[in-house]
mmCIF file of C-alpha atoms in Angstrom:
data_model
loop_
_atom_site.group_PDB
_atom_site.id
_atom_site.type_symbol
_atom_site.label_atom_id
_atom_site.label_comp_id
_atom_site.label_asym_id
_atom_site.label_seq_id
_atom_site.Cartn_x
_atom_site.Cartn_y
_atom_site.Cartn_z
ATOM 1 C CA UNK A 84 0.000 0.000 0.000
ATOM 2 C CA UNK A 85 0.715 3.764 -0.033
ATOM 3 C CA UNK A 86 3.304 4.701 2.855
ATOM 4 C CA UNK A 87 2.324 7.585 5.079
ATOM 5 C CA UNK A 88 4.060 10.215 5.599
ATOM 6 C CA UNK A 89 4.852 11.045 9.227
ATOM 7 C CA UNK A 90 4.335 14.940 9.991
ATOM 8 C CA UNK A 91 5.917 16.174 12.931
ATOM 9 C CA UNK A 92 4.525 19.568 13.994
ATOM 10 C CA UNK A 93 6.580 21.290 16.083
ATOM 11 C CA UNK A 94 5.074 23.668 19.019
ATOM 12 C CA UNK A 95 7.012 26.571 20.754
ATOM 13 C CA UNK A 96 7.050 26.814 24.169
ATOM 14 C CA UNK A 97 4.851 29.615 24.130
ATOM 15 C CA UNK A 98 2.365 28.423 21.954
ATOM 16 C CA UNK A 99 1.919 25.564 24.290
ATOM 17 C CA UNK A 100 1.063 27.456 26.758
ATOM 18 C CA UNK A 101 -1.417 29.859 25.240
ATOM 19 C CA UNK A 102 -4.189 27.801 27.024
ATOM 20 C CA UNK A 103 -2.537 27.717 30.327
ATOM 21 C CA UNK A 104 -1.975 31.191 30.114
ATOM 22 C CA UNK A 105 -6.161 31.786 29.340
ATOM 23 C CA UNK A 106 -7.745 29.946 31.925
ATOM 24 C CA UNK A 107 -5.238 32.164 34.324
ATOM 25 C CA UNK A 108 -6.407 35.111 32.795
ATOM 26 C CA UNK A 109 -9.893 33.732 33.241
ATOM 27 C CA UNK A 110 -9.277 32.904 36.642
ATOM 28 C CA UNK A 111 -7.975 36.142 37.649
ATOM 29 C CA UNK A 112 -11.001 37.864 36.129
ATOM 30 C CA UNK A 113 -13.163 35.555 37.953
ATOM 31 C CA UNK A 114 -11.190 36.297 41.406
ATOM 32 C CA UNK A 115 -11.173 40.340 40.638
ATOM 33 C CA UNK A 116 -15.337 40.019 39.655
ATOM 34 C CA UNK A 117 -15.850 38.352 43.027
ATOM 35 C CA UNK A 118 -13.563 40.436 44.793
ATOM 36 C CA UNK A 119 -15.737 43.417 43.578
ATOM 37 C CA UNK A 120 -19.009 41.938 44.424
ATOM 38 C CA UNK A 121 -17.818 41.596 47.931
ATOM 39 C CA UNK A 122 -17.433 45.099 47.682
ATOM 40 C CA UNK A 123 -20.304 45.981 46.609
ATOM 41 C CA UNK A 124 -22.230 44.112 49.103
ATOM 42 C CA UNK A 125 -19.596 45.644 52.049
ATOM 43 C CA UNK A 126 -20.625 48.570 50.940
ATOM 44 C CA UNK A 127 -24.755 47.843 50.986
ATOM 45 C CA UNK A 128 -24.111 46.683 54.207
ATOM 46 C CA UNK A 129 -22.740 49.560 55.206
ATOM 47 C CA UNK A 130 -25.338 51.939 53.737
ATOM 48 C CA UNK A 131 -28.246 49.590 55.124
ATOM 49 C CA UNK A 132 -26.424 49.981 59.212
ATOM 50 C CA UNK A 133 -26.440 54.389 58.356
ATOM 51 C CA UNK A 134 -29.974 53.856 57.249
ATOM 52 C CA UNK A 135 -31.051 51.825 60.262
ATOM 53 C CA UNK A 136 -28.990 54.372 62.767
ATOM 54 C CA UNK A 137 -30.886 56.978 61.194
ATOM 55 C CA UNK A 138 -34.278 55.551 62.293
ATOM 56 C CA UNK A 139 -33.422 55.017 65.652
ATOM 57 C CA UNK A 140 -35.239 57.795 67.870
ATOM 58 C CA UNK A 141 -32.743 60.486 69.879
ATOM 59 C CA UNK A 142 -33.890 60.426 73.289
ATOM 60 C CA UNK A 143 -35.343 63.578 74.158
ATOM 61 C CA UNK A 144 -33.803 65.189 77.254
ATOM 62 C CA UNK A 145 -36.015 67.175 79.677
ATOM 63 C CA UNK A 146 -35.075 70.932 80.606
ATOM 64 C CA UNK A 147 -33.598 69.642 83.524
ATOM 65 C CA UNK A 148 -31.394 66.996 82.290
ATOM 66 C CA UNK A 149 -30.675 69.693 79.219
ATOM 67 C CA UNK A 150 -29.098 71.715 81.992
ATOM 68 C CA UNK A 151 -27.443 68.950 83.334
ATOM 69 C CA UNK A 152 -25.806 68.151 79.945
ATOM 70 C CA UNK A 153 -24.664 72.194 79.658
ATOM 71 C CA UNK A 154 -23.648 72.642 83.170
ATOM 72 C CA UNK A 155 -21.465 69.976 83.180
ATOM 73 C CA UNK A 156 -19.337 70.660 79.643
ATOM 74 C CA UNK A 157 -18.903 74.084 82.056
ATOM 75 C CA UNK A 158 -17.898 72.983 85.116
ATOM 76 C CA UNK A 159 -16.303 69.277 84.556
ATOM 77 C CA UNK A 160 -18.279 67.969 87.310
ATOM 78 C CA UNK A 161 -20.678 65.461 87.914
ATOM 79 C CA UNK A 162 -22.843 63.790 90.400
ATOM 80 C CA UNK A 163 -22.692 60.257 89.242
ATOM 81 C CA UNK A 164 -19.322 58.624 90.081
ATOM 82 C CA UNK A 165 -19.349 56.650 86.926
ATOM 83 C CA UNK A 166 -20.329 58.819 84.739
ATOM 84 C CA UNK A 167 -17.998 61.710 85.937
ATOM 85 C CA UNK A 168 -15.354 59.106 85.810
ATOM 86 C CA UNK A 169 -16.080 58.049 81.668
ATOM 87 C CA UNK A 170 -16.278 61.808 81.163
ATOM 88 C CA UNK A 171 -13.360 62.923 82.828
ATOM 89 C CA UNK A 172 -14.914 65.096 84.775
ATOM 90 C CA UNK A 173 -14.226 65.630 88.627
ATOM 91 C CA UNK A 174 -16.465 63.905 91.227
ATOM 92 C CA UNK A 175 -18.646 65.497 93.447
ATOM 93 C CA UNK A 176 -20.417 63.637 96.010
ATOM 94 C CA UNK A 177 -23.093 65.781 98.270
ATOM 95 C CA UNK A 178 -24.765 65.495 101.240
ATOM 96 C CA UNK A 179 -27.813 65.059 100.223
ATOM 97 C CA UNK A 180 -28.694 61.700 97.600
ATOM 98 C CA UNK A 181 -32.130 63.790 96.284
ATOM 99 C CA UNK A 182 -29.956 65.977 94.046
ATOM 100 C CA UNK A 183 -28.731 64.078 91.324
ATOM 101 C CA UNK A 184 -28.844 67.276 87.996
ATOM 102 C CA UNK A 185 -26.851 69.706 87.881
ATOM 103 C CA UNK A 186 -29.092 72.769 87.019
ATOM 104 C CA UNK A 187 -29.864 76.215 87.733
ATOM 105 C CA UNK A 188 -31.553 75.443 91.173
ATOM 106 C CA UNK A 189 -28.527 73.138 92.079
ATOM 107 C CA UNK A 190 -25.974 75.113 90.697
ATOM 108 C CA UNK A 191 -25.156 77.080 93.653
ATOM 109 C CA UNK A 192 -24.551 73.792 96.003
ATOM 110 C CA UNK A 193 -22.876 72.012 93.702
ATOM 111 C CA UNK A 194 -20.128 74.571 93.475
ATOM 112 C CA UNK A 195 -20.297 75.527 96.823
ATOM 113 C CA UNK A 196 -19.514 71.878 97.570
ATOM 114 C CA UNK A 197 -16.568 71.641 94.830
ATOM 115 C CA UNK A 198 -15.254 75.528 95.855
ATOM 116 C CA UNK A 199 -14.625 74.344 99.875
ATOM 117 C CA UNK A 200 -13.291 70.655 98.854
ATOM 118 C CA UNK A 201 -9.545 69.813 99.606
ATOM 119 C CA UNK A 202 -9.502 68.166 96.718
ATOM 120 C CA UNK A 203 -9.408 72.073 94.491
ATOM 121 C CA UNK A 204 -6.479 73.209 95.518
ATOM 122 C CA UNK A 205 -6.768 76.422 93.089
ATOM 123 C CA UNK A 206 -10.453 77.214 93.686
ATOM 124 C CA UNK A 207 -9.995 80.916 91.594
ATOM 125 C CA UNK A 208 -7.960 79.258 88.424
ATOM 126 C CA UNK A 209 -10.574 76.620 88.925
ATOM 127 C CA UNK A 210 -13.398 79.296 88.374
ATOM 128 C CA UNK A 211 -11.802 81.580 85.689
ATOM 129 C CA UNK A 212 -11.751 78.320 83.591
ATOM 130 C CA UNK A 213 -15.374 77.964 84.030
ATOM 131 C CA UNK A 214 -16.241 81.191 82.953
ATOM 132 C CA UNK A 215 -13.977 80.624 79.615
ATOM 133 C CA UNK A 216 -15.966 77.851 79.032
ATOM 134 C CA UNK A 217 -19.505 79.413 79.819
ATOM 135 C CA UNK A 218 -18.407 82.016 77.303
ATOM 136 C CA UNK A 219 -17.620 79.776 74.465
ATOM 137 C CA UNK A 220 -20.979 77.518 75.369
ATOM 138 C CA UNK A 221 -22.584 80.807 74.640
ATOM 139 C CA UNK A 222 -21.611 81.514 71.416
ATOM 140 C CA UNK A 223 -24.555 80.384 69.211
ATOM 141 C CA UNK A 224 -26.583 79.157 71.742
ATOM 142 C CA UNK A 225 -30.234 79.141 72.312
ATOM 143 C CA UNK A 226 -32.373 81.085 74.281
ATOM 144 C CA UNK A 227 -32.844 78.327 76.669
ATOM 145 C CA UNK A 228 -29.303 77.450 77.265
ATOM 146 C CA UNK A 229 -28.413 81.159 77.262
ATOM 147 C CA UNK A 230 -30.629 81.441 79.686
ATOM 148 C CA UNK A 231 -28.893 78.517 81.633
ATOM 149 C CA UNK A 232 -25.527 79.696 80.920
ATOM 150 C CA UNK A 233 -26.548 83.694 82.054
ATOM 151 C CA UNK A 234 -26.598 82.055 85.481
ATOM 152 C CA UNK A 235 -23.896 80.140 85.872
ATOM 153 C CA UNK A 236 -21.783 83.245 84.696
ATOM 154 C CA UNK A 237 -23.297 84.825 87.810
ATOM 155 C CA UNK A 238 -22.901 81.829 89.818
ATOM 156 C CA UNK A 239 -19.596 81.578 88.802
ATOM 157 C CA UNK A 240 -18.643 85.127 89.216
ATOM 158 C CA UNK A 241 -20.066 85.196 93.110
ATOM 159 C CA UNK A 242 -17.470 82.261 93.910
ATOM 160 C CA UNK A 243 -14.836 83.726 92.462
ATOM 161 C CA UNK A 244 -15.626 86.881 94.501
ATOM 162 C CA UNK A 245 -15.895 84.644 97.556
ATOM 163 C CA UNK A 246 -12.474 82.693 96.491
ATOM 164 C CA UNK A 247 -10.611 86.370 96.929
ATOM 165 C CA UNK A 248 -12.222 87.803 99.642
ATOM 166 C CA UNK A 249 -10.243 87.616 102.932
ATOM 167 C CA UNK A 250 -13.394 87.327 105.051
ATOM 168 C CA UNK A 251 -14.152 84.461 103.116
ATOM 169 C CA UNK A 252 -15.121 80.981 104.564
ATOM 170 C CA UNK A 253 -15.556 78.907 101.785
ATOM 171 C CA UNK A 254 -11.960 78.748 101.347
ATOM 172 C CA UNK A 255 -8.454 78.619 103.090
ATOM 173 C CA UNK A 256 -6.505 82.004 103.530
ATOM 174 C CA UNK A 257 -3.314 80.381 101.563
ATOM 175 C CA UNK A 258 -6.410 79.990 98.974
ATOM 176 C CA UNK A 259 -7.351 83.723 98.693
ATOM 177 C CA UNK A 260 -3.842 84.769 98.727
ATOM 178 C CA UNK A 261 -2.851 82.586 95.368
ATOM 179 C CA UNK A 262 -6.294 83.851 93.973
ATOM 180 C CA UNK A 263 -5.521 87.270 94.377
ATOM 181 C CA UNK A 264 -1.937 87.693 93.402
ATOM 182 C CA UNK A 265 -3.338 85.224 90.015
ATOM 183 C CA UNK A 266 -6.272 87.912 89.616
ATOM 184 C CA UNK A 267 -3.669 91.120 89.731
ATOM 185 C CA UNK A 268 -1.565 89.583 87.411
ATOM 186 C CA UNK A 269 -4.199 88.339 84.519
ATOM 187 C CA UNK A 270 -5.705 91.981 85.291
ATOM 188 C CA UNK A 271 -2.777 93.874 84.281
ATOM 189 C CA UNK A 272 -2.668 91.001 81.033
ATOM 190 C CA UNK A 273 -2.967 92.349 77.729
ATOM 191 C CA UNK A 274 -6.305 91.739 76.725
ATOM 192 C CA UNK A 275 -5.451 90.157 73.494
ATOM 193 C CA UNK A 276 -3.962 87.129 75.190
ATOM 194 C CA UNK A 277 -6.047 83.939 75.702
ATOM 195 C CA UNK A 278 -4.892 83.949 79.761
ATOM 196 C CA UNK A 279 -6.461 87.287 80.526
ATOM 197 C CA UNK A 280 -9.755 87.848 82.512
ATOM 198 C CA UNK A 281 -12.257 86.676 80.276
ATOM 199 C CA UNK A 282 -15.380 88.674 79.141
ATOM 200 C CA UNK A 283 -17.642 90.264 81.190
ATOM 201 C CA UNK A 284 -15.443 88.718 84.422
ATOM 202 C CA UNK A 285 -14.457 92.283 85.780
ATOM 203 C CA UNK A 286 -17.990 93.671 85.566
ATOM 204 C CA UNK A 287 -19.347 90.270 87.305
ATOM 205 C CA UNK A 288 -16.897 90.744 89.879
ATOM 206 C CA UNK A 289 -17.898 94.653 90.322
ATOM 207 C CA UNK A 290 -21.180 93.861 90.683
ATOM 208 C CA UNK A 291 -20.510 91.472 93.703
ATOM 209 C CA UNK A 292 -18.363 93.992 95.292
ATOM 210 C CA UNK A 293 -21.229 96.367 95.320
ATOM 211 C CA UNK A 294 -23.827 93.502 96.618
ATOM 212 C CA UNK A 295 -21.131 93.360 100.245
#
């Protein structure tokens, strides 16, 4: 019969491979697609948890635990140990376990109890920082928390009129002296410096003087 003719066909290396090289490009695709829909649904998840924070109702605060939220940010005090202690705020534990706000009505024991503690050891520092802050809480605020803040200022001021005056009780005599060599030295303070009286402090004080 007719002899056939072997044909070799030869094959580069790189030709061979061509497959190989398609289903890794295939399975890289695959991987990067997948990869991307895990994204997506990351980021659906995501969207979904905002959505369902949104619909979750904000407690509403009554007027008096409003002014507990204000008066605080101004003093750094609080009545509830814990609490004080995640905020870290300063501790104040009074005599009597019916007051637990800070508000306008407490105000004045509340300090009074912080003012006389050994624990302050710079009652008038202590007190100039409060007003700072009072002052900056003010700045945009509402009517109702301006009202709040309106008297804590004079709150405020009256202890720091207390914390210089030599007849005072409320604190040591060592106290008043620090207080009032601090008070002649941030009143002769240029004005333009953030360490000087604050607003409205010398008028507050004035008008304390004039109450004696």
């Amino acid at each position: 019969g007719d002899k056939m003719e072997k044909i070799t066909v030869r094959v580069s290396p790189q030709q061979a491979h061509v497959p190989e090289r398609g289903a890794a490009r295939a399975s890289s695709a695959k991987k990067k697609k997948k990869s991307r829909k895990n994204e997506i649904t990351a980021m659906e998840l995501e969207k979904k948890k905002k959505a369902d924070d949104a619909k979750i109702p904000v407690p509403t605060l009554t007027p008096d635990q409003q002014q507990d939220q204000w008066l605080r940010a101004i003093l750094k005090l609080g009545l509830d140990k814990e609490e004080a202690r995640k905020a870290g705020h300063q501790y104040v534990k009074l005599d009597s376990d019916d007051v637990k706000l800070i508000t306008t009505d407490t105000l004045d024991l509340v300090l009074l109890s912080h003012v006389s503690s050994p624990t302050l050891t710079a009652p008038f520092s202590y007190l100039l920082s409060c007003y700072r802050r009072a002052n900056t809480e003010a700045k945009g605020a509402g009517p109702d928390k301006m009202k709040a803040i309106a008297n804590a200022l004079e709150v405020i001021g009256s202890y720091a009129f207390l914390s210089l005056n030599p007849q005072s009780e409320v604190v040591t005599p060592q106290q008043i002296k620090e207080g009032q060599e601090t008070f002649i030295r941030l009143l002769s303070a240029d004005r333009r410096l953030a360490r000087a009286l604050p607003d409205g402090f010398l008028n507050n004080m004035a008008s304390n003087f004039e109450d004696t």
